[in-house]
Amino acid sequence: MAPEFVLAFAIGQKVEAKKSVQQFRDLDLHSEQTFRTVDSALSQRSRLQDAGDRVSGLISRIDMKLHGEEKDTRWSIRHAFYANMGGFVFHARQSAPFPINGKQLHWLIKQGYVEYPMLSSKGVWDKSKADGFQKSLTCLQTGWFIIQIIGRAIQKLPITTLEITTLSFVLCTLVMYTQWANKPLDVESPTVITSSRSIAEILIEAGPAASQPFKQTPLDFIDNQSPSWLTEVQPHLRFRTGPTMRPLPRLTNDRFPVIGAGPDAVFLFLFTMAFCGLHFVAWDFSFPSRLERDLWRAASIAISACAFIFWVCETYQDGHRLGRWERWYAKLFHGDRNGRINTMEKIRRNRRFIPVWEVILMTPVTVVYTVARTYIVVEVFLSQRSLPVGAFDTVQWSEFVPHF
């Protein structure tokens, strides 16, 4: 029905993965200075509270460095995807294991509770069930379909609404493949990370930030997987919020994309508008009746307008929540390059992730968009009952070959 939303999730997940890579890069876990301190760490192993875990981790890293495998274990997009989909499970002393994402793992490593997982990029991919041949075959088929559409347009053969709609879905699929190119598929065996410290000790040392009861996992104070369908939508709609086990046995895959205002957001906006605008190509197509043609035109206008309104509202709210507009205002009119909202104000805004005004405005927009999209999908099949004669003609590829 709406592949552009799936694409938004894909781009949002890649943005989160890139942020995770930058976090670990700033942590500089693989610097030479780290390895220069190994000897002193080993000599003082008796003084370390969790000497066993630390020493084994350091020895493993040294062994991999000697064998030239250190580079492959650096935190990459592939590692970040794996972590954010729940690939790592944290098992603290005397505590139930639970999944953690990349941001939570980064915090645990930075605080010294766990060692950096020496998992290579190849090791992550070995856990994936993705079939490269199947993906290549799919891309080949979709590419051939696009070439067929271009050929029909050049030879002025009729193009049906079914072909236009399929083309829009195909383009979304190809872009999704590029965004998820490094994401493992259907991982069944997670990587367990252990710690000699208990969850109680970690929460106490974390201070007031960890004093609130958790809703998903004990590390919610680092990242509570918000915004998501489970945390922001279901409680207000009084839906059953499964799974009910706490801590969560797995990370839910329903986190809404927070893309920000970078190049990825611009690309998604332009692609979404192009996806909606592609339906205007059928503006003067042959329809079984004039009413169906007018309804198609109205639906095309509706989905484009609704997508634009959604982007305006979401861009404003995202900038307000992060204090982006205050920073830009201070920079433009006061020359203050460091203008920021205070921490308490930022927390207050984050708690109201979806404000009332946005719900009131977006409810009718969502209804209109859903009705328009539903009509387009239904009309695609209804229009097959009366097609122009040329719709059954095939592209004459020999005309593209020069003749002497």
Coordinates of C-alpha atoms in Angstrom, one line a residue:
M1 CA 0.0 0.0 0.0
A2 CA 2.6 2.6 1.0
P3 CA 6.2 1.5 0.2
E4 CA 7.5 5.0 0.8
F5 CA 6.9 4.4 4.6
V6 CA 9.0 1.2 4.5
L7 CA 11.7 3.2 2.7
A8 CA 11.6 5.8 5.4
F9 CA 12.2 3.1 8.0
A10 CA 15.1 1.8 5.9
I11 CA 16.7 5.2 5.6
G12 CA 16.1 5.9 9.3
Q13 CA 17.8 2.7 10.3
K14 CA 20.8 3.5 8.2
V15 CA 21.0 7.0 9.7
E16 CA 21.0 5.4 13.2
A17 CA 23.7 3.0 12.0
K18 CA 25.9 5.8 10.8
K19 CA 25.5 7.6 14.1
S20 CA 26.6 4.5 15.9
V21 CA 29.7 4.2 13.7
Q22 CA 30.6 7.8 14.5
Q23 CA 30.1 7.2 18.2
F24 CA 32.5 4.2 18.2
R25 CA 34.9 6.1 16.0
D26 CA 35.1 8.9 18.6
L27 CA 35.6 6.3 21.3
D28 CA 38.8 5.2 19.5
L29 CA 38.9 1.7 20.8
H30 CA 41.6 0.6 18.3
S31 CA 44.3 3.2 19.0
E32 CA 47.9 2.1 19.4
Q33 CA 47.8 3.7 22.9
T34 CA 45.2 1.1 24.0
F35 CA 47.6 -1.7 23.2
R36 CA 50.6 0.0 24.9
T37 CA 48.7 -0.3 28.2
V38 CA 48.2 -4.1 27.9
D39 CA 51.4 -5.0 29.8
S40 CA 50.5 -2.8 32.8
A41 CA 47.0 -4.1 32.8
L42 CA 48.2 -7.6 32.8
S43 CA 50.7 -6.9 35.7
Q44 CA 47.9 -5.5 37.8
R45 CA 45.3 -8.1 37.0
S46 CA 44.9 -9.0 40.6
R47 CA 43.7 -5.5 41.4
L48 CA 41.0 -5.5 38.7
Q49 CA 37.6 -6.4 39.9
D50 CA 36.7 -8.1 36.6
A51 CA 40.2 -9.1 35.6
G52 CA 39.2 -12.3 33.9
D53 CA 36.9 -10.6 31.4
R54 CA 39.3 -7.7 30.7
V55 CA 42.5 -9.8 30.4
S56 CA 40.8 -12.4 28.0
G57 CA 39.5 -9.5 26.0
L58 CA 42.8 -7.8 25.7
I59 CA 44.6 -11.0 24.8
S60 CA 42.1 -11.7 22.1
R61 CA 42.6 -8.2 20.7
I62 CA 46.3 -8.6 20.7
D63 CA 46.1 -12.0 19.0
M64 CA 43.8 -10.6 16.3
K65 CA 46.1 -7.6 15.8
L66 CA 49.1 -9.9 15.3
H67 CA 47.2 -11.9 12.7
G68 CA 46.1 -8.8 10.8
E69 CA 42.4 -9.1 11.7
E70 CA 42.1 -6.0 13.8
K71 CA 40.9 -3.8 11.0
D72 CA 38.0 -6.1 10.2
T73 CA 36.7 -5.9 13.8
R74 CA 36.4 -2.1 13.7
W75 CA 32.9 -0.9 14.3
S76 CA 31.2 -0.6 10.9
I77 CA 27.8 0.0 9.4
R78 CA 27.3 -3.8 9.4
H79 CA 28.1 -4.0 13.1
A80 CA 25.7 -1.1 13.8
F81 CA 22.8 -2.7 11.9
Y82 CA 23.5 -5.9 13.8
A83 CA 23.5 -4.2 17.2
N84 CA 20.4 -2.0 16.5
M85 CA 18.4 -5.1 15.5
G86 CA 19.2 -6.8 18.8
G87 CA 22.2 -8.8 17.7
F88 CA 24.0 -8.3 21.0
V89 CA 22.6 -9.7 24.3
F90 CA 23.9 -8.3 27.6
H91 CA 24.2 -10.8 30.4
A92 CA 25.3 -9.1 33.7
R93 CA 26.2 -11.0 36.8
Q94 CA 23.1 -12.4 38.6
S95 CA 20.8 -10.7 36.1
A96 CA 18.5 -11.9 33.3
P97 CA 20.0 -11.4 29.9
F98 CA 18.4 -8.8 27.6
P99 CA 19.1 -7.4 24.1
I100 CA 20.9 -4.0 23.7
N101 CA 21.4 -1.7 20.8
G102 CA 24.5 0.1 19.5
K103 CA 24.1 3.1 21.7
Q104 CA 23.7 1.1 24.9
L105 CA 26.7 -1.1 24.0
H106 CA 28.8 2.0 23.4
W107 CA 27.9 3.3 26.8
L108 CA 28.7 0.0 28.5
I109 CA 32.1 -0.1 26.8
K110 CA 32.9 3.6 27.6
Q111 CA 32.1 3.0 31.3
G112 CA 34.3 -0.1 31.4
Y113 CA 31.6 -2.6 32.2
V114 CA 32.2 -4.8 29.1
E115 CA 35.0 -5.3 26.6
Y116 CA 34.6 -4.3 23.0
P117 CA 33.2 -7.4 21.2
M118 CA 35.9 -8.8 18.9
L119 CA 33.4 -9.8 16.2
S120 CA 34.6 -9.2 12.6
S121 CA 32.4 -7.8 9.9
K122 CA 32.6 -11.1 8.1
G123 CA 31.5 -12.8 11.3
V124 CA 28.4 -10.6 11.4
W125 CA 27.6 -11.3 7.8
D126 CA 28.0 -15.1 8.4
K127 CA 25.0 -14.9 10.8
S128 CA 22.8 -13.4 8.0
K129 CA 20.4 -15.5 6.0
A130 CA 20.5 -13.0 3.1
D131 CA 20.9 -14.6 -0.3
G132 CA 23.1 -12.6 -2.6
F133 CA 22.1 -14.5 -5.7
Q134 CA 18.4 -13.9 -4.9
K135 CA 19.0 -10.2 -4.4
S136 CA 20.9 -10.0 -7.7
L137 CA 18.2 -11.9 -9.6
T138 CA 15.6 -9.5 -8.1
C139 CA 17.5 -6.4 -9.1
L140 CA 18.0 -7.9 -12.6
Q141 CA 14.3 -8.5 -13.0
T142 CA 13.3 -5.1 -11.8
G143 CA 16.0 -3.5 -13.9
W144 CA 14.6 -5.2 -17.0
F145 CA 11.1 -4.0 -16.1
I146 CA 12.3 -0.4 -16.0
I147 CA 14.0 -0.8 -19.4
Q148 CA 10.7 -2.2 -20.8
I149 CA 8.8 0.9 -19.5
I150 CA 11.4 3.2 -21.1
G151 CA 11.2 1.3 -24.3
R152 CA 7.4 1.6 -24.4
A153 CA 7.6 5.3 -23.8
I154 CA 10.2 5.8 -26.6
Q155 CA 8.1 3.8 -29.1
K156 CA 5.0 5.6 -27.9
L157 CA 3.2 2.4 -26.9
P158 CA 0.4 2.7 -24.3
I159 CA 1.5 2.3 -20.7
T160 CA -1.1 1.1 -18.2
T161 CA -1.8 2.3 -14.6
L162 CA -0.6 -1.2 -13.4
E163 CA 2.8 -0.6 -15.0
I164 CA 3.1 2.9 -13.5
T165 CA 2.2 1.7 -10.0
T166 CA 4.5 -1.3 -10.3
L167 CA 7.3 1.1 -11.5
S168 CA 6.8 3.2 -8.3
F169 CA 7.0 0.1 -6.1
V170 CA 10.1 -1.1 -8.0
L171 CA 12.0 2.1 -7.5
C172 CA 11.2 2.0 -3.8
T173 CA 12.5 -1.5 -3.6
L174 CA 15.7 -0.7 -5.3
V175 CA 16.4 2.2 -3.0
M176 CA 15.5 0.0 0.0
Y177 CA 18.0 -2.6 -1.1
T178 CA 20.8 0.0 -1.2
Q179 CA 19.9 1.3 2.3
W180 CA 19.8 -2.3 3.8
A181 CA 22.8 -3.6 1.8
N182 CA 24.8 -4.1 5.0
K183 CA 21.9 -5.2 7.2
P184 CA 22.0 -8.9 8.3
L185 CA 18.8 -10.8 7.7
D186 CA 17.0 -13.2 10.0
V187 CA 19.7 -13.5 12.6
E188 CA 18.8 -16.3 15.0
S189 CA 21.9 -16.6 17.3
P190 CA 22.8 -13.4 19.1
T191 CA 26.2 -12.5 20.4
V192 CA 26.2 -12.7 24.2
I193 CA 28.3 -10.0 26.1
T194 CA 29.0 -10.8 29.8
S195 CA 30.0 -8.5 32.7
S196 CA 31.2 -9.3 36.1
R197 CA 29.1 -6.4 37.4
S198 CA 25.4 -6.8 38.3
I199 CA 22.6 -4.6 36.8
A200 CA 22.0 -3.2 40.3
E201 CA 25.6 -2.0 40.6
I202 CA 25.5 -0.5 37.1
L203 CA 22.2 1.4 37.8
I204 CA 23.5 2.7 41.1
E205 CA 26.7 4.0 39.6
A206 CA 24.8 5.6 36.7
G207 CA 23.2 8.0 39.2
P208 CA 19.8 9.8 39.1
A209 CA 19.5 9.2 35.3
A210 CA 18.9 5.5 36.0
S211 CA 16.6 5.9 39.0
Q212 CA 13.3 5.8 37.0
P213 CA 11.6 2.3 36.5
F214 CA 12.4 0.9 33.1
K215 CA 9.7 0.1 30.5
Q216 CA 11.7 -2.1 28.2
T217 CA 15.1 -2.9 29.5
P218 CA 17.2 -1.7 32.5
L219 CA 19.3 0.4 30.1
D220 CA 16.3 2.5 29.0
F221 CA 18.0 5.6 30.6
I222 CA 20.6 5.4 27.8
D223 CA 18.2 4.7 24.9
N224 CA 14.5 3.6 25.4
Q225 CA 13.9 2.8 21.7
S226 CA 11.7 5.8 21.4
P227 CA 9.8 6.8 19.3
S228 CA 8.2 3.6 18.4
W229 CA 4.7 2.0 17.9
L230 CA 5.2 0.1 21.2
T231 CA 6.1 3.1 23.3
E232 CA 4.3 6.1 21.7
V233 CA 1.2 4.7 19.9
Q234 CA -0.1 1.5 21.5
P235 CA -0.5 2.9 25.1
H236 CA -2.7 5.8 23.8
L237 CA -4.8 3.5 21.7
R238 CA -5.2 1.0 24.5
F239 CA -3.9 -1.8 22.3
R240 CA -2.3 -4.8 23.8
T241 CA 1.4 -4.0 24.1
G242 CA 3.2 -7.3 23.6
P243 CA 5.6 -8.8 24.3
T244 CA 4.7 -8.4 28.0
M245 CA 8.0 -9.9 29.4
R246 CA 10.4 -7.5 31.0
P247 CA 13.2 -7.0 30.2
L248 CA 12.2 -7.4 26.6
P249 CA 13.4 -10.7 25.1
R250 CA 14.1 -9.0 21.8
L251 CA 14.2 -5.5 20.4
T252 CA 11.0 -4.5 18.6
N253 CA 11.4 -3.5 14.9
D254 CA 8.8 -0.7 15.1
R255 CA 11.0 2.3 15.9
F256 CA 9.9 5.4 14.0
P257 CA 12.7 6.8 11.8
V258 CA 14.4 10.0 13.2
I259 CA 16.3 11.2 10.2
G260 CA 17.0 14.8 11.2
A261 CA 17.8 17.5 8.6
G262 CA 20.8 16.1 6.8
P263 CA 21.3 14.8 3.2
D264 CA 19.3 11.6 4.0
A265 CA 16.2 13.7 5.0
V266 CA 16.5 15.8 1.8
F267 CA 16.9 12.6 -0.3
L268 CA 13.9 10.9 1.4
F269 CA 11.7 14.1 0.9
L270 CA 12.6 14.4 -2.8
F271 CA 12.1 10.6 -3.4
T272 CA 8.8 10.6 -1.6
M273 CA 7.5 13.5 -3.6
A274 CA 8.8 11.8 -6.8
F275 CA 7.1 8.6 -5.8
C276 CA 3.7 10.4 -5.4
G277 CA 4.3 12.6 -8.4
L278 CA 4.9 9.5 -10.6
H279 CA 1.1 8.8 -10.6
F280 CA 0.6 12.1 -12.5
V281 CA 2.1 10.4 -15.5
A282 CA -1.2 8.6 -15.9
W283 CA -3.1 11.9 -15.9
D284 CA -4.2 11.5 -19.6
F285 CA -4.2 7.7 -19.7
S286 CA -7.1 5.8 -21.1
F287 CA -9.5 4.8 -18.3
P288 CA -12.7 2.7 -18.6
S289 CA -14.8 5.7 -17.6
R290 CA -14.4 9.5 -17.2
L291 CA -15.3 9.2 -13.5
E292 CA -12.4 6.8 -12.9
R293 CA -10.0 9.1 -14.7
D294 CA -11.1 12.1 -12.5
L295 CA -10.9 10.0 -9.4
W296 CA -7.3 9.0 -10.3
R297 CA -6.4 12.6 -10.8
A298 CA -7.9 13.6 -7.5
A299 CA -6.1 10.7 -5.7
S300 CA -2.8 11.7 -7.3
I301 CA -3.2 15.2 -6.1
A302 CA -4.3 14.1 -2.6
I303 CA -1.4 11.7 -1.9
S304 CA 1.1 14.4 -3.1
A305 CA -0.5 17.1 -0.9
C306 CA -0.7 14.8 2.1
A307 CA 2.9 13.8 1.8
F308 CA 4.0 17.4 1.6
I309 CA 1.9 18.4 4.6
F310 CA 3.3 15.5 6.6
W311 CA 6.9 16.5 5.8
V312 CA 6.2 20.1 6.8
C313 CA 4.7 19.1 10.1
E314 CA 7.3 16.5 10.9
T315 CA 10.2 18.8 9.9
Y316 CA 8.9 21.5 12.2
Q317 CA 8.3 19.2 15.1
D318 CA 11.6 17.5 14.8
G319 CA 13.4 20.9 14.7
H320 CA 11.4 22.1 17.7
R321 CA 12.1 19.0 19.7
L322 CA 15.9 19.2 19.1
G323 CA 16.1 23.0 19.4
R324 CA 17.2 23.3 15.8
W325 CA 15.1 26.5 15.1
E326 CA 16.5 28.2 18.2
R327 CA 20.0 27.5 17.1
W328 CA 19.4 28.7 13.6
Y329 CA 17.7 31.9 14.9
A330 CA 20.5 32.7 17.2
K331 CA 23.1 32.1 14.5
L332 CA 21.3 34.2 11.9
F333 CA 20.2 37.2 14.0
H334 CA 22.5 37.2 17.0
G335 CA 25.7 35.6 15.6
D336 CA 25.6 33.0 18.4
R337 CA 26.9 29.8 16.9
N338 CA 26.3 27.9 20.2
G339 CA 22.7 28.8 20.9
R340 CA 21.1 25.7 22.4
I341 CA 18.1 24.9 24.5
N342 CA 18.9 23.8 28.1
T343 CA 18.8 20.1 29.0
M344 CA 15.6 20.2 31.0
E345 CA 13.7 21.9 28.2
K346 CA 15.1 19.3 25.7
I347 CA 13.9 16.5 28.0
R348 CA 10.4 18.1 28.3
R349 CA 10.2 18.4 24.5
N350 CA 11.3 14.8 24.0
R351 CA 8.6 13.5 26.4
R352 CA 6.0 15.2 24.1
F353 CA 7.3 13.5 21.0
I354 CA 3.9 13.7 19.3
P355 CA 2.1 16.9 20.4
V356 CA -1.6 17.2 20.4
W357 CA -1.7 19.8 17.5
E358 CA 0.1 17.3 15.3
V359 CA -2.3 14.5 16.1
I360 CA -5.3 16.8 15.4
L361 CA -3.8 18.0 12.1
M362 CA -2.4 14.7 10.9
T363 CA -5.5 12.6 11.6
P364 CA -7.6 13.9 8.6
V365 CA -4.5 14.0 6.5
T366 CA -3.8 10.3 7.2
V367 CA -7.5 9.4 6.5
V368 CA -7.4 11.3 3.1
Y369 CA -4.0 9.7 2.2
T370 CA -5.3 6.2 3.1
V371 CA -8.5 6.6 1.0
A372 CA -6.5 8.0 -2.0
R373 CA -3.9 5.2 -1.8
T374 CA -6.6 2.6 -1.5
Y375 CA -8.4 3.9 -4.6
I376 CA -5.2 3.9 -6.6
V377 CA -4.5 0.3 -5.8
V378 CA -8.1 -0.8 -6.5
E379 CA -8.3 1.2 -9.7
V380 CA -5.0 -0.4 -11.0
F381 CA -6.9 -3.7 -11.2
L382 CA -10.3 -2.3 -12.2
S383 CA -8.8 -0.5 -15.2
Q384 CA -7.6 -3.9 -16.6
R385 CA -11.1 -4.6 -17.8
S386 CA -10.8 -2.0 -20.6
L387 CA -7.3 -1.5 -22.0
P388 CA -6.3 0.2 -25.3
V389 CA -5.3 -2.2 -28.0
G390 CA -1.7 -1.0 -28.1
A391 CA -1.3 -2.1 -24.4
F392 CA -0.8 -5.7 -25.7
D393 CA 2.0 -4.7 -28.1
T394 CA 5.5 -5.5 -27.2
V395 CA 8.6 -3.3 -27.6
Q396 CA 10.4 -3.9 -30.9
W397 CA 13.9 -4.0 -29.7
S398 CA 15.3 -4.4 -33.2
E399 CA 14.4 -0.7 -33.9
F400 CA 17.1 0.3 -31.3
V401 CA 19.8 -1.6 -33.3
P402 CA 21.4 0.5 -36.1
H403 CA 20.9 -0.8 -39.6
F404 CA 23.3 -0.3 -42.4

